PDB file of C-alpha atoms in Angstrom:
ATOM      1  CA  MET A  11       0.000   0.000   0.000  1.00 80.00           C
ATOM      2  CA  ASP A  12       2.895   2.266   0.747  1.00 82.00           C
ATOM      3  CA  ARG A  13       4.131   1.632  -2.711  1.00 86.00           C
ATOM      4  CA  ILE A  14       0.824   2.710  -4.145  1.00 87.00           C
ATOM      5  CA  LYS A  15       0.822   5.823  -1.975  1.00 84.00           C
ATOM      6  CA  GLU A  16       4.370   6.594  -3.056  1.00 86.00           C
ATOM      7  CA  LYS A  17       3.475   6.028  -6.652  1.00 87.00           C
ATOM      8  CA  LEU A  18       0.370   8.207  -6.283  1.00 86.00           C
ATOM      9  CA  GLU A  19       2.438  10.904  -4.571  1.00 87.00           C
ATOM     10  CA  LYS A  20       5.002  10.687  -7.320  1.00 88.00           C
ATOM     11  CA  LEU A  21       2.285  10.966  -9.971  1.00 87.00           C
ATOM     12  CA  ARG A  22       0.720  13.894  -8.122  1.00 90.00           C
ATOM     13  CA  ILE A  23       4.079  15.681  -7.992  1.00 91.00           C
ATOM     14  CA  GLU A  24       4.682  14.947 -11.681  1.00 91.00           C
ATOM     15  CA  SER A  25       1.183  16.157 -12.435  1.00 93.00           C
ATOM     16  CA  GLU A  26       1.735  19.391 -10.495  1.00 92.00           C
ATOM     17  CA  THR A  27       5.115  19.883 -12.167  1.00 93.00           C
ATOM     18  CA  SER A  28       3.583  19.271 -15.567  1.00 94.00           C
ATOM     19  CA  LEU A  29       0.743  21.644 -14.735  1.00 93.00           C
ATOM     20  CA  VAL A  30       3.218  24.367 -13.702  1.00 94.00           C
ATOM     21  CA  ARG A  31       5.214  23.771 -16.875  1.00 95.00           C
ATOM     22  CA  ALA A  32       2.038  23.869 -18.969  1.00 95.00           C
ATOM     23  CA  GLU A  33       0.948  27.119 -17.297  1.00 96.00           C
ATOM     24  CA  LYS A  34       4.377  28.637 -17.944  1.00 96.00           C
ATOM     25  CA  ALA A  35       4.232  27.451 -21.540  1.00 96.00           C
ATOM     26  CA  GLU A  36       0.743  28.926 -21.968  1.00 97.00           C
ATOM     27  CA  ALA A  37       1.903  32.226 -20.469  1.00 96.00           C
ATOM     28  CA  TRP A  38       4.912  32.219 -22.780  1.00 97.00           C
ATOM     29  CA  VAL A  39       2.690  31.447 -25.813  1.00 97.00           C
ATOM     30  CA  LYS A  40       0.360  34.289 -24.790  1.00 97.00           C
ATOM     31  CA  GLU A  41       3.353  36.607 -24.469  1.00 97.00           C
ATOM     32  CA  LEU A  42       4.621  35.544 -27.884  1.00 97.00           C
ATOM     33  CA  GLN A  43       1.179  36.069 -29.421  1.00 98.00           C
ATOM     34  CA  GLN A  44       1.036  39.579 -27.960  1.00 98.00           C
ATOM     35  CA  GLU A  45       4.522  40.315 -29.279  1.00 97.00           C
ATOM     36  CA  LEU A  46       3.509  38.953 -32.683  1.00 98.00           C
ATOM     37  CA  ALA A  47       0.386  41.153 -32.725  1.00 98.00           C
ATOM     38  CA  ARG A  48       2.489  44.188 -31.765  1.00 97.00           C
ATOM     39  CA  ARG A  49       5.012  43.457 -34.493  1.00 97.00           C
ATOM     40  CA  ASP A  50       2.226  42.869 -37.030  1.00 97.00           C
ATOM     41  CA  THR A  51       0.828  46.285 -36.125  1.00 98.00           C
ATOM     42  CA  GLU A  52       4.282  47.825 -36.482  1.00 98.00           C
ATOM     43  CA  ALA A  53       4.748  46.101 -39.841  1.00 98.00           C
ATOM     44  CA  GLN A  54       1.363  47.359 -41.052  1.00 98.00           C
ATOM     45  CA  ASN A  55       2.186  50.908 -39.886  1.00 98.00           C
ATOM     46  CA  THR A  56       5.534  50.728 -41.645  1.00 98.00           C
ATOM     47  CA  ALA A  57       3.873  49.435 -44.812  1.00 98.00           C
ATOM     48  CA  ASN A  58       1.391  52.328 -44.664  1.00 98.00           C
ATOM     49  CA  LYS A  59       4.218  54.823 -44.237  1.00 98.00           C
ATOM     50  CA  ILE A  60       6.078  53.272 -47.168  1.00 98.00           C
ATOM     51  CA  THR A  61       2.942  53.549 -49.296  1.00 98.00           C
ATOM     52  CA  LEU A  62       2.512  57.211 -48.342  1.00 98.00           C
ATOM     53  CA  LEU A  63       6.172  57.945 -49.014  1.00 98.00           C
ATOM     54  CA  SER A  64       5.951  56.179 -52.355  1.00 98.00           C
ATOM     55  CA  MET A  65       2.916  58.267 -53.289  1.00 98.00           C
ATOM     56  CA  ASP A  66       4.763  61.429 -52.210  1.00 98.00           C
ATOM     57  CA  LEU A  67       7.762  60.369 -54.280  1.00 98.00           C
ATOM     58  CA  ASP A  68       5.554  59.765 -57.323  1.00 97.00           C
ATOM     59  CA  ARG A  69       3.875  63.159 -56.875  1.00 98.00           C
ATOM     60  CA  ASN A  70       7.187  64.938 -56.431  1.00 98.00           C
ATOM     61  CA  THR A  71       8.706  63.123 -59.405  1.00 98.00           C
ATOM     62  CA  LYS A  72       5.751  64.195 -61.538  1.00 97.00           C
ATOM     63  CA  ARG A  73       6.136  67.793 -60.351  1.00 97.00           C
ATOM     64  CA  ALA A  74       9.859  67.682 -61.081  1.00 97.00           C
ATOM     65  CA  ASP A  75       9.178  66.330 -64.568  1.00 97.00           C
ATOM     66  CA  GLU A  76       6.600  69.067 -65.174  1.00 97.00           C
ATOM     67  CA  SER A  77       9.017  71.706 -63.906  1.00 97.00           C
ATOM     68  CA  THR A  78      11.766  70.347 -66.124  1.00 97.00           C
ATOM     69  CA  ALA A  79       9.421  70.482 -69.111  1.00 97.00           C
ATOM     70  CA  GLN A  80       8.478  74.067 -68.237  1.00 97.00           C
ATOM     71  CA  VAL A  81      12.151  74.998 -67.956  1.00 97.00           C
ATOM     72  CA  ARG A  82      12.781  73.492 -71.394  1.00 97.00           C
ATOM     73  CA  VAL A  83       9.887  75.475 -72.870  1.00 97.00           C
ATOM     74  CA  LEU A  84      11.213  78.653 -71.257  1.00 97.00           C
ATOM     75  CA  GLU A  85      14.730  77.940 -72.509  1.00 97.00           C
ATOM     76  CA  VAL A  86      13.432  77.494 -76.059  1.00 97.00           C
ATOM     77  CA  ALA A  87      11.392  80.702 -75.778  1.00 97.00           C
ATOM     78  CA  MET A  88      14.444  82.524 -74.428  1.00 97.00           C
ATOM     79  CA  GLU A  89      16.622  81.239 -77.285  1.00 97.00           C
ATOM     80  CA  GLN A  90      14.009  82.377 -79.795  1.00 97.00           C
ATOM     81  CA  ALA A  91      13.785  85.786 -78.109  1.00 97.00           C
ATOM     82  CA  GLU A  92      17.581  86.101 -78.186  1.00 97.00           C
ATOM     83  CA  LYS A  93      17.633  85.224 -81.893  1.00 97.00           C
ATOM     84  CA  ARG A  94      14.913  87.810 -82.583  1.00 97.00           C
ATOM     85  CA  ALA A  95      16.848  90.389 -80.570  1.00 97.00           C
ATOM     86  CA  GLN A  96      19.977  89.626 -82.601  1.00 97.00           C
ATOM     87  CA  ARG A  97      17.981  89.937 -85.834  1.00 97.00           C
ATOM     88  CA  PHE A  98      16.482  93.248 -84.677  1.00 97.00           C
ATOM     89  CA  GLU A  99      19.928  94.479 -83.678  1.00 97.00           C
ATOM     90  CA  ALA A 100      21.348  93.516 -87.078  1.00 96.00           C
ATOM     91  CA  GLU A 101      18.392  95.182 -88.827  1.00 97.00           C
ATOM     92  CA  ASN A 102      18.874  98.272 -86.658  1.00 97.00           C
ATOM     93  CA  LEU A 103      22.573  98.443 -87.560  1.00 96.00           C
ATOM     94  CA  ALA A 104      21.723  98.012 -91.248  1.00 96.00           C
ATOM     95  CA  LEU A 105      19.094 100.763 -91.055  1.00 97.00           C
ATOM     96  CA  GLU A 106      21.506 103.077 -89.230  1.00 97.00           C
ATOM     97  CA  LYS A 107      24.144 102.426 -91.936  1.00 96.00           C
ATOM     98  CA  LYS A 108      21.544 103.054 -94.650  1.00 96.00           C
ATOM     99  CA  LEU A 109      20.501 106.280 -92.890  1.00 97.00           C
ATOM    100  CA  GLU A 110      24.136 107.409 -92.741  1.00 96.00           C
ATOM    101  CA  ASP A 111      24.593 106.594 -96.446  1.00 95.00           C
ATOM    102  CA  MET A 112      21.386 108.399 -97.410  1.00 97.00           C
ATOM    103  CA  THR A 113      22.316 111.373 -95.235  1.00 96.00           C
ATOM    104  CA  ALA A 114      25.701 111.523 -96.957  1.00 95.00           C
ATOM    105  CA  GLN A 115      24.001 111.264-100.367  1.00 96.00           C
ATOM    106  CA  TYR A 116      21.534 113.958 -99.346  1.00 95.00           C
ATOM    107  CA  GLN A 117      24.380 116.233 -98.254  1.00 96.00           C
ATOM    108  CA  ALA A 118      26.233 115.537-101.510  1.00 94.00           C
ATOM    109  CA  VAL A 119      23.118 116.263-103.600  1.00 95.00           C
ATOM    110  CA  LYS A 120      22.367 119.337-101.476  1.00 94.00           C
ATOM    111  CA  ASN A 121      25.915 120.581-101.948  1.00 95.00           C
ATOM    112  CA  ASP A 122      25.695 119.901-105.706  1.00 93.00           C
ATOM    113  CA  LEU A 123      22.366 121.721-105.829  1.00 92.00           C
ATOM    114  CA  GLU A 124      23.726 124.671-103.900  1.00 92.00           C
ATOM    115  CA  GLN A 125      26.734 124.859-106.200  1.00 94.00           C
ATOM    116  CA  THR A 126      24.519 124.571-109.253  1.00 93.00           C
ATOM    117  CA  LEU A 127      22.213 127.292-107.945  1.00 89.00           C
ATOM    118  CA  LYS A 128      25.236 129.448-107.132  1.00 89.00           C
ATOM    119  CA  SER A 129      26.599 128.869-110.607  1.00 88.00           C
ATOM    120  CA  LEU A 130      23.226 129.773-112.093  1.00 85.00           C
ATOM    121  CA  ASP A 131      23.076 132.922-109.967  1.00 83.00           C
ATOM    122  CA  GLU A 132      26.486 133.949-111.228  1.00 83.00           C
ATOM    123  CA  LEU A 133      25.345 133.630-114.822  1.00 74.00           C
TER     124      LEU A 133
END
């Protein structure tokens, strides 16, 4: 009978030990599940931030592309304006030269006319 009592006591102790181990294991599993849920939340938050940053990057890239295109258009317009200014400057110089030539011709004709009139007056 003592053997049975000893065996029962041994089984009871093993049972209590197993129960304590099982409770510890359950607590550890619960802790791990909570940690997993926390990390899942962190991962989802990080994924959301990445999505937002990606959208911002796309928007900013589009704006940069539009700005670059606008700069190109302005550069072309500026080049065209510079070419027109050069043409106008060349035309202006040509007109000034023509004016000088015509003024010289006018003075020469005027002088010839004055001399002719003077010669006619002397006759």
